[in-house]
Amino acid sequence: MGAKFLTLNGQNIDGKRILMREDFNVPIVNGEVQNDLRIRAALPGIKQALAANGQVILMSHLGRPVAGMPQKEYSLRPVAKCLEKLLSMPVKFIEDWFAPNAILATDKLVLLENVRFLKGEVENDPVLSQQMAKLGDVFVMDAFGSAHRAHASTVGITDYVPLVVAGPLLAAEIQALDRIMQNPLHPIIAVIGGSKVSTKLDVLQSLILKTDTLIIGGGMANTLLAAQGHDVGASLYEPNLIPTAQKLLQLASANKCKILLPTDVVIQDGSNKQLSEIQASDKIMDIGSDTIQVFSDAISLGATIIWNGPLGVFEDSRYAAGTEAVAVAIAQSKAFSIAGGGDTLAAVEQFNLNNKISYISTGGGAFLEYIEGKTLPAIQALSGAGK
Ligand code: ADP
Ligand code: MG
């Protein structure tokens, strides 16, 4: 937190080989990029590097392939095509990173194949880090979405390139997140959804300590409702986490954090029910209409708003109303608002609210870890570089 690092601005990078770590971990179906949000978010940094009239070499991971076994479904080739369209210039795609003369001095813009095909990447192997480092005179870390991973291309490499800087996307992410983490304006309201308590336990704990009001929806609310003694029928919930959920509720009251949970819900047949009306076969799929009102009113009072996780199964239009209403309430508020998380971003796009929320983080896991107050390894490496 409060990380200090060099950025691309003001550096003498003219004519240099600029090696950039991006987060192009985008959904790809049948060789086509399905959502180019992360690629578009990287464009300002790439353009800034291209303006230096040297050479720009991009690297990224995609998915979780097995190192040493390149599989087509994890190839970044579709991303090269997408970049060519977005930048209106040729992108040389290179499968074999370290083949002699793979990268020619005349190649202005290069995209290297999936960095996780290389053995040693996820182990942060120093030999691989050094090999990678030889490809650039400058290393630009702009993959905020990968900043929570200590890999060769995010951390190891920073020991071996003469100049190491943060790209504009990463710098903007940290700046926006620090507005939330350091002296945020009160009231601070967090909205947390998503399927399970277990995947977001640390986030919930940290938000209880930080925020004035914590609004909880989605599948994870079911476990908290069960912890309060409500019958959640056949809904998704985690019975083994009920004691943990009870502790979270106690922690909240001890820390004067007001927790808001749904009082009515939408079940699988689309009907709206009060909690007391839930039958054994009912599955909670979304927050109900009364709850939407209460959550929206609470959101309207916030000066700082943090949102992660859909409030229902928004992928199905029958259960999207709660997530949409909450997203609209956040968009309409005058608060400084941040939304982050893979599915949360998909929801923001689905409801066309991209420009209405103060900051939309491209990070999923990295966003959550930063909110938890953890130090992200790649940010730490950037802060230590050149010292
Ligand atoms: P993010 O990626 O934004 O952090 P999560 O991955 O934690 O969000 O959660 C998203 C998933 O939670 C979505 O696929 C959504 O369908 C699911 N979800 C939300 N509410 C419920 C619910 N009531 N029951 C089951 N799944 C839910
Ligand atoms: Mg998700």
Coordinates of C-alpha atoms and ligand atoms in Angstrom, one line a residue:
M1 CA 0.0 0.0 0.0
G2 CA 1.1 3.5 -0.8
A3 CA 3.6 1.9 -3.1
K4 CA 6.2 4.1 -4.7
F5 CA 7.6 3.1 -8.1
L6 CA 8.9 4.6 -11.3
T7 CA 6.4 5.0 -14.2
L8 CA 6.9 5.2 -17.9
N9 CA 6.5 9.0 -17.8
G10 CA 9.6 11.0 -18.0
Q11 CA 11.9 8.0 -18.7
N12 CA 14.4 8.1 -21.5
I13 CA 13.1 5.2 -23.5
D14 CA 13.6 6.5 -27.0
G15 CA 14.7 3.7 -29.4
K16 CA 14.8 1.1 -26.7
R17 CA 13.5 -2.4 -26.6
I18 CA 10.5 -2.1 -24.2
L19 CA 9.4 -5.4 -22.8
M20 CA 5.9 -5.2 -21.3
R21 CA 4.0 -7.6 -19.0
E22 CA 0.3 -7.3 -19.8
D23 CA -2.7 -9.1 -18.5
F24 CA -4.3 -10.5 -21.7
N25 CA -6.0 -13.3 -19.7
V26 CA -9.2 -12.9 -21.7
P27 CA -12.0 -15.4 -22.6
I28 CA -11.4 -17.0 -26.0
V29 CA -13.9 -19.2 -27.8
N30 CA -13.1 -20.9 -31.1
G31 CA -10.1 -18.7 -31.6
E32 CA -11.9 -15.5 -31.0
V33 CA -11.5 -13.1 -28.1
Q34 CA -15.0 -12.9 -26.4
N35 CA -14.4 -9.8 -24.3
D36 CA -11.5 -7.4 -25.1
L37 CA -11.9 -5.2 -22.0
R38 CA -8.5 -6.1 -20.6
I39 CA -6.8 -5.7 -24.0
R40 CA -8.4 -2.3 -24.4
A41 CA -7.3 -1.3 -20.9
A42 CA -3.7 -2.1 -21.9
L43 CA -3.7 0.1 -25.1
P44 CA -2.7 3.4 -23.5
G45 CA 0.5 1.8 -22.1
I46 CA 1.3 0.1 -25.4
K47 CA 0.7 3.3 -27.4
Q48 CA 3.0 5.3 -25.0
A49 CA 5.7 2.7 -25.5
L50 CA 5.3 2.6 -29.3
A51 CA 5.7 6.4 -29.3
A52 CA 9.3 5.9 -28.2
N53 CA 10.1 4.6 -31.7
G54 CA 11.9 1.6 -30.5
Q55 CA 10.5 -1.9 -30.2
V56 CA 7.7 -3.0 -28.0
I57 CA 7.5 -6.7 -26.9
L58 CA 4.4 -7.8 -25.1
M59 CA 4.1 -10.9 -22.9
S60 CA 1.1 -12.3 -20.9
H61 CA -0.3 -15.5 -19.5
L62 CA -3.6 -17.0 -20.6
G63 CA -5.4 -19.5 -18.4
R64 CA -3.6 -22.2 -16.5
P65 CA -1.8 -24.5 -19.1
V66 CA 0.7 -27.1 -18.1
A67 CA 4.2 -25.7 -18.7
G68 CA 6.2 -27.4 -21.5
M69 CA 2.9 -28.6 -23.1
P70 CA 1.7 -25.8 -25.4
Q71 CA -2.0 -26.3 -26.2
K72 CA -3.9 -24.4 -28.8
E73 CA -6.7 -23.4 -26.5
Y74 CA -4.2 -21.5 -24.4
S75 CA -2.5 -19.8 -27.3
L76 CA -2.4 -15.9 -27.3
R77 CA -2.5 -15.9 -31.1
P78 CA -6.2 -14.7 -31.1
V79 CA -5.0 -11.8 -28.9
A80 CA -2.4 -10.8 -31.6
K81 CA -5.3 -10.6 -34.1
C82 CA -7.3 -8.5 -31.7
L83 CA -4.4 -6.1 -31.1
E84 CA -3.8 -5.7 -34.8
K85 CA -7.4 -4.5 -35.2
L86 CA -7.4 -2.2 -32.2
L87 CA -4.0 -0.6 -33.1
S88 CA -4.3 -0.8 -36.9
M89 CA -0.8 -2.1 -37.2
P90 CA 0.9 -5.5 -37.7
V91 CA 1.7 -7.5 -34.6
K92 CA 4.4 -10.2 -34.9
F93 CA 3.4 -13.2 -33.0
I94 CA 6.3 -15.4 -31.7
E95 CA 5.8 -18.9 -30.4
D96 CA 9.4 -19.8 -29.7
W97 CA 10.5 -17.0 -27.4
F98 CA 14.2 -17.8 -27.3
A99 CA 14.8 -19.1 -30.9
P100 CA 17.8 -17.2 -32.5
N101 CA 16.5 -14.3 -34.5
A102 CA 12.9 -14.8 -33.5
I103 CA 12.6 -11.1 -32.8
L104 CA 14.1 -8.9 -35.5
A105 CA 15.2 -5.3 -34.9
T106 CA 12.6 -4.3 -37.5
D107 CA 9.7 -5.8 -35.6
K108 CA 8.0 -2.7 -34.1
L109 CA 5.4 -4.7 -32.1
V110 CA 5.7 -8.2 -30.9
L111 CA 3.5 -10.5 -28.9
L112 CA 5.1 -13.5 -27.3
E113 CA 3.2 -16.8 -26.8
N114 CA 1.6 -17.6 -23.4
V115 CA 4.3 -17.1 -20.8
R116 CA 2.9 -20.0 -18.8
F117 CA 4.0 -22.4 -21.6
L118 CA 7.5 -21.8 -20.3
K119 CA 8.9 -24.0 -17.6
G120 CA 9.9 -22.0 -14.6
E121 CA 7.4 -19.1 -15.0
V122 CA 5.1 -19.9 -12.1
E123 CA 8.1 -21.1 -10.0
N124 CA 9.6 -17.6 -10.5
D125 CA 12.8 -19.4 -11.7
P126 CA 15.8 -17.1 -11.8
V127 CA 17.3 -18.7 -14.9
L128 CA 14.1 -18.1 -16.9
S129 CA 13.8 -14.6 -15.4
Q130 CA 17.3 -13.8 -16.7
Q131 CA 16.6 -15.2 -20.1
M132 CA 13.4 -13.1 -20.3
A133 CA 15.2 -10.0 -19.1
K134 CA 17.6 -10.2 -22.1
L135 CA 14.7 -9.4 -24.4
G136 CA 14.3 -5.9 -23.2
D137 CA 16.2 -2.7 -22.2
V138 CA 13.2 -1.6 -20.2
F139 CA 10.7 -3.7 -18.4
V140 CA 7.2 -2.3 -18.0
M141 CA 4.9 -4.0 -15.6
D142 CA 1.3 -3.1 -16.6
A143 CA -0.5 -6.4 -15.7
F144 CA -2.4 -5.3 -12.6
G145 CA -4.5 -8.4 -12.8
S146 CA -1.4 -10.6 -12.4
A147 CA 0.3 -8.4 -9.7
H148 CA -0.7 -10.9 -6.9
R149 CA 1.5 -13.6 -8.5
A150 CA 5.2 -13.9 -7.8
H151 CA 6.2 -15.4 -11.2
A152 CA 9.2 -15.0 -13.4
S153 CA 7.4 -12.5 -15.7
T154 CA 5.9 -10.4 -12.9
V155 CA 8.6 -10.5 -10.2
G156 CA 11.8 -12.4 -11.1
I157 CA 12.5 -10.4 -14.2
T158 CA 12.7 -7.1 -12.2
D159 CA 16.1 -8.1 -10.8
Y160 CA 17.7 -8.3 -14.2
V161 CA 16.4 -5.5 -16.5
P162 CA 18.3 -2.2 -16.3
L163 CA 15.2 -0.1 -16.0
V164 CA 12.0 -1.3 -14.4
V165 CA 8.8 0.8 -14.3
A166 CA 5.1 0.5 -13.8
G167 CA 2.8 1.0 -16.8
P168 CA -0.1 3.5 -16.8
L169 CA -2.8 0.9 -16.1
L170 CA -1.1 -0.5 -13.1
A171 CA -0.3 3.0 -11.8
A172 CA -3.9 4.1 -12.2
E173 CA -5.2 0.9 -10.5
I174 CA -3.0 1.5 -7.5
Q175 CA -3.9 5.2 -7.3
A176 CA -7.6 4.4 -7.4
L177 CA -7.3 1.6 -4.8
D178 CA -5.2 3.8 -2.5
R179 CA -8.1 6.3 -2.5
I180 CA -10.1 3.6 -0.8
M181 CA -7.3 2.1 1.3
Q182 CA -5.8 5.4 2.6
N183 CA -8.0 8.0 4.4
P184 CA -11.2 7.2 2.5
L185 CA -14.2 9.5 3.0
H186 CA -16.9 8.1 5.4
P187 CA -19.5 6.6 5.2
I188 CA -17.7 3.8 3.5
I189 CA -20.1 1.2 2.1
A190 CA -19.0 -2.1 0.7
V191 CA -21.2 -4.3 -1.4
I192 CA -20.1 -8.0 -1.5
G193 CA -21.8 -10.7 -3.5
G194 CA -20.7 -13.8 -5.3
S195 CA -21.3 -17.5 -4.7
K196 CA -19.4 -18.5 -1.6
V197 CA -18.3 -17.2 1.8
S198 CA -15.3 -19.5 1.7
T199 CA -13.7 -17.8 -1.3
K200 CA -14.0 -14.3 0.2
L201 CA -13.5 -14.8 3.9
D202 CA -10.4 -12.6 4.1
V203 CA -12.1 -9.9 2.1
L204 CA -15.2 -10.0 4.4
Q205 CA -13.0 -9.7 7.5
S206 CA -11.0 -6.9 6.2
L207 CA -14.1 -5.0 5.0
I208 CA -15.8 -5.4 8.4
L209 CA -12.8 -3.6 10.0
K210 CA -12.8 -0.8 7.4
T211 CA -16.3 0.0 6.4
D212 CA -19.4 1.6 8.1
T213 CA -21.9 -0.6 6.2
L214 CA -21.3 -4.0 4.6
I215 CA -24.1 -5.0 2.2
I216 CA -24.0 -8.7 1.5
G217 CA -26.0 -10.5 -1.3
G218 CA -25.4 -13.4 -3.7
G219 CA -25.0 -17.0 -2.6
M220 CA -22.7 -16.0 0.2
A221 CA -25.6 -14.2 1.9
N222 CA -27.3 -17.6 2.3
T223 CA -24.7 -18.9 4.7
L224 CA -25.0 -15.7 6.8
L225 CA -28.7 -16.0 6.8
A226 CA -28.5 -19.6 7.9
A227 CA -26.1 -18.5 10.6
Q228 CA -28.8 -16.2 11.8
G229 CA -31.2 -19.1 12.0
H230 CA -33.1 -18.6 8.7
D231 CA -34.1 -21.6 6.6
V232 CA -32.6 -21.2 3.2
G233 CA -34.2 -24.2 1.7
A234 CA -32.3 -25.8 -1.2
S235 CA -30.2 -22.7 -1.9
L236 CA -26.5 -22.8 -2.4
Y237 CA -24.9 -22.3 1.0
E238 CA -22.0 -23.6 3.1
P239 CA -23.2 -25.4 6.2
N240 CA -19.7 -26.0 7.5
L241 CA -19.0 -22.3 7.4
I242 CA -21.9 -21.4 9.7
P243 CA -19.7 -21.0 12.8
T244 CA -17.3 -18.8 10.8
A245 CA -20.3 -16.7 9.5
Q246 CA -21.4 -16.3 13.1
K247 CA -18.0 -15.0 14.1
L248 CA -18.1 -12.5 11.2
L249 CA -21.4 -11.2 12.4
Q250 CA -19.9 -10.8 15.9
L251 CA -16.8 -9.1 14.6
A252 CA -19.1 -6.7 12.7
S253 CA -21.1 -5.7 15.8
A254 CA -17.9 -5.4 17.9
N255 CA -16.5 -3.0 15.2
K256 CA -19.7 -1.0 14.6
C257 CA -19.9 -2.2 11.1
K258 CA -23.6 -2.4 10.1
I259 CA -24.3 -5.6 8.1
L260 CA -27.2 -5.6 5.7
L261 CA -28.5 -8.9 4.5
P262 CA -31.5 -9.7 2.2
T263 CA -34.9 -9.7 3.8
D264 CA -36.7 -11.0 0.7
V265 CA -35.4 -13.0 -2.3
V266 CA -36.2 -14.2 -5.8
I267 CA -36.3 -18.0 -6.0
Q268 CA -35.9 -20.3 -9.0
D269 CA -39.4 -19.9 -10.4
G270 CA -38.9 -16.1 -10.5
S271 CA -41.3 -15.4 -7.6
N272 CA -40.4 -12.9 -4.8
K273 CA -40.6 -14.4 -1.3
Q274 CA -40.0 -13.1 2.2
L275 CA -37.4 -15.1 4.1
S276 CA -40.1 -16.6 6.4
E277 CA -41.9 -18.0 3.3
I278 CA -39.0 -20.1 2.0
Q279 CA -39.9 -23.8 1.4
A280 CA -37.5 -26.8 1.5
S281 CA -37.3 -27.0 -2.3
D282 CA -36.7 -23.2 -2.9
K283 CA -33.4 -22.0 -4.2
I284 CA -32.5 -18.3 -3.6
M285 CA -31.3 -16.9 -6.9
D286 CA -31.4 -13.1 -6.4
I287 CA -32.2 -10.5 -3.8
G288 CA -35.9 -9.5 -3.6
S289 CA -37.6 -6.2 -4.3
D290 CA -37.8 -4.9 -0.7
T291 CA -34.1 -5.7 -0.3
I292 CA -33.3 -3.9 -3.5
Q293 CA -34.9 -0.8 -2.0
V294 CA -33.0 -1.1 1.3
F295 CA -29.7 -1.8 -0.4
S296 CA -30.1 1.1 -2.9
D297 CA -31.0 3.6 -0.1
A298 CA -28.0 2.5 1.9
I299 CA -25.7 2.9 -1.1
S300 CA -27.1 6.4 -1.8
L301 CA -25.7 7.5 1.6
G302 CA -22.1 6.4 0.9
A303 CA -19.1 8.7 0.3
T304 CA -16.9 5.8 -0.7
I305 CA -18.3 2.6 -2.2
I306 CA -16.5 -0.7 -2.9
W307 CA -18.3 -3.3 -4.9
N308 CA -17.3 -6.9 -5.6
G309 CA -19.5 -9.8 -6.5
P310 CA -22.9 -10.1 -8.2
L311 CA -26.0 -10.2 -5.9
G312 CA -27.7 -13.0 -7.8
V313 CA -27.3 -15.4 -10.6
F314 CA -27.1 -12.4 -13.0
E315 CA -26.0 -14.5 -16.0
D316 CA -29.7 -15.5 -16.2
S317 CA -31.9 -12.5 -17.0
R318 CA -34.6 -13.8 -14.6
Y319 CA -32.2 -13.3 -11.7
A320 CA -30.3 -10.2 -12.9
A321 CA -32.6 -7.5 -11.4
G322 CA -30.9 -7.3 -8.0
T323 CA -27.4 -7.0 -9.4
E324 CA -28.5 -4.4 -12.0
A325 CA -30.4 -2.3 -9.4
V326 CA -27.4 -2.3 -7.1
A327 CA -25.0 -1.4 -9.9
V328 CA -27.3 1.4 -11.0
A329 CA -27.5 2.7 -7.4
I330 CA -23.7 2.7 -7.3
A331 CA -23.5 4.4 -10.7
Q332 CA -26.0 7.1 -9.6
S333 CA -24.3 7.9 -6.3
K334 CA -21.9 10.8 -6.0
A335 CA -19.5 8.7 -4.0
F336 CA -16.1 7.7 -5.1
S337 CA -16.9 4.1 -6.3
I338 CA -14.7 1.2 -7.2
A339 CA -15.9 -2.1 -8.7
G340 CA -13.7 -5.1 -9.3
G341 CA -13.8 -8.9 -9.8
G342 CA -14.1 -11.0 -12.9
D343 CA -17.9 -11.6 -12.8
T344 CA -18.6 -8.1 -11.4
L345 CA -16.9 -6.7 -14.5
A346 CA -19.0 -8.9 -16.7
A347 CA -22.1 -7.5 -14.9
V348 CA -21.0 -3.9 -15.2
E349 CA -20.5 -4.5 -19.0
Q350 CA -23.9 -6.3 -19.3
F351 CA -25.7 -3.3 -17.8
N352 CA -23.7 -0.7 -19.8
L353 CA -22.5 1.1 -16.7
N354 CA -18.8 1.1 -17.6
N355 CA -18.4 4.9 -17.5
K356 CA -20.7 5.5 -14.6
I357 CA -18.6 4.0 -11.8
S358 CA -15.6 6.1 -10.7
Y359 CA -13.1 3.3 -11.2
I360 CA -13.4 -0.2 -12.6
S361 CA -10.5 -2.4 -11.7
T362 CA -9.3 -5.0 -14.2
G363 CA -8.0 -7.2 -11.4
G364 CA -9.9 -10.1 -10.0
G365 CA -7.7 -11.8 -7.4
A366 CA -5.3 -8.9 -7.4
F367 CA -8.1 -6.4 -6.6
L368 CA -9.4 -8.5 -3.8
E369 CA -5.9 -9.0 -2.3
Y370 CA -5.2 -5.3 -2.4
I371 CA -8.6 -4.6 -0.6
E372 CA -7.6 -7.2 2.0
G373 CA -4.5 -5.0 2.7
K374 CA -2.0 -7.6 1.3
T375 CA 1.2 -6.5 -0.4
L376 CA 1.1 -7.6 -4.0
P377 CA 4.4 -9.3 -4.9
A378 CA 4.7 -7.5 -8.2
I379 CA 4.1 -4.1 -6.7
Q380 CA 6.7 -4.8 -4.0
A381 CA 9.2 -5.9 -6.7
L382 CA 8.5 -2.6 -8.6
S383 CA 9.0 -0.6 -5.5
G384 CA 12.3 -2.3 -4.8
A385 CA 13.6 -2.1 -8.4
G386 CA 16.5 0.2 -9.1
K387 CA 17.3 0.7 -5.4
Ligands
ADP1 P1 -16.4 -12.0 -8.9 O1 -15.8 -12.8 -10.0 O2 -16.9 -10.7 -9.4 O3 -15.4 -11.9 -7.7 P2 -17.7 -14.4 -7.8 O4 -16.9 -15.2 -8.7 O5 -17.4 -14.4 -6.4 O6 -17.7 -12.8 -8.3 O7 -19.2 -14.7 -7.9 C1 -19.9 -14.8 -9.2 C2 -20.9 -15.9 -9.3 O8 -21.7 -15.9 -8.1 C3 -21.7 -15.7 -10.5 O9 -21.5 -16.8 -11.4 C4 -23.2 -15.8 -9.9 O10 -24.0 -16.6 -10.7 C5 -23.0 -16.5 -8.6 N1 -24.1 -16.2 -7.7 C6 -24.5 -15.1 -7.2 N2 -25.6 -15.2 -6.5 C7 -25.9 -16.5 -6.4 C8 -26.9 -17.3 -5.7 N3 -27.8 -16.8 -5.0 N4 -26.8 -18.7 -5.8 C9 -25.8 -19.2 -6.6 N5 -24.8 -18.5 -7.2 C10 -24.9 -17.2 -7.1
MG2 MG -15.6 -14.9 -10.4

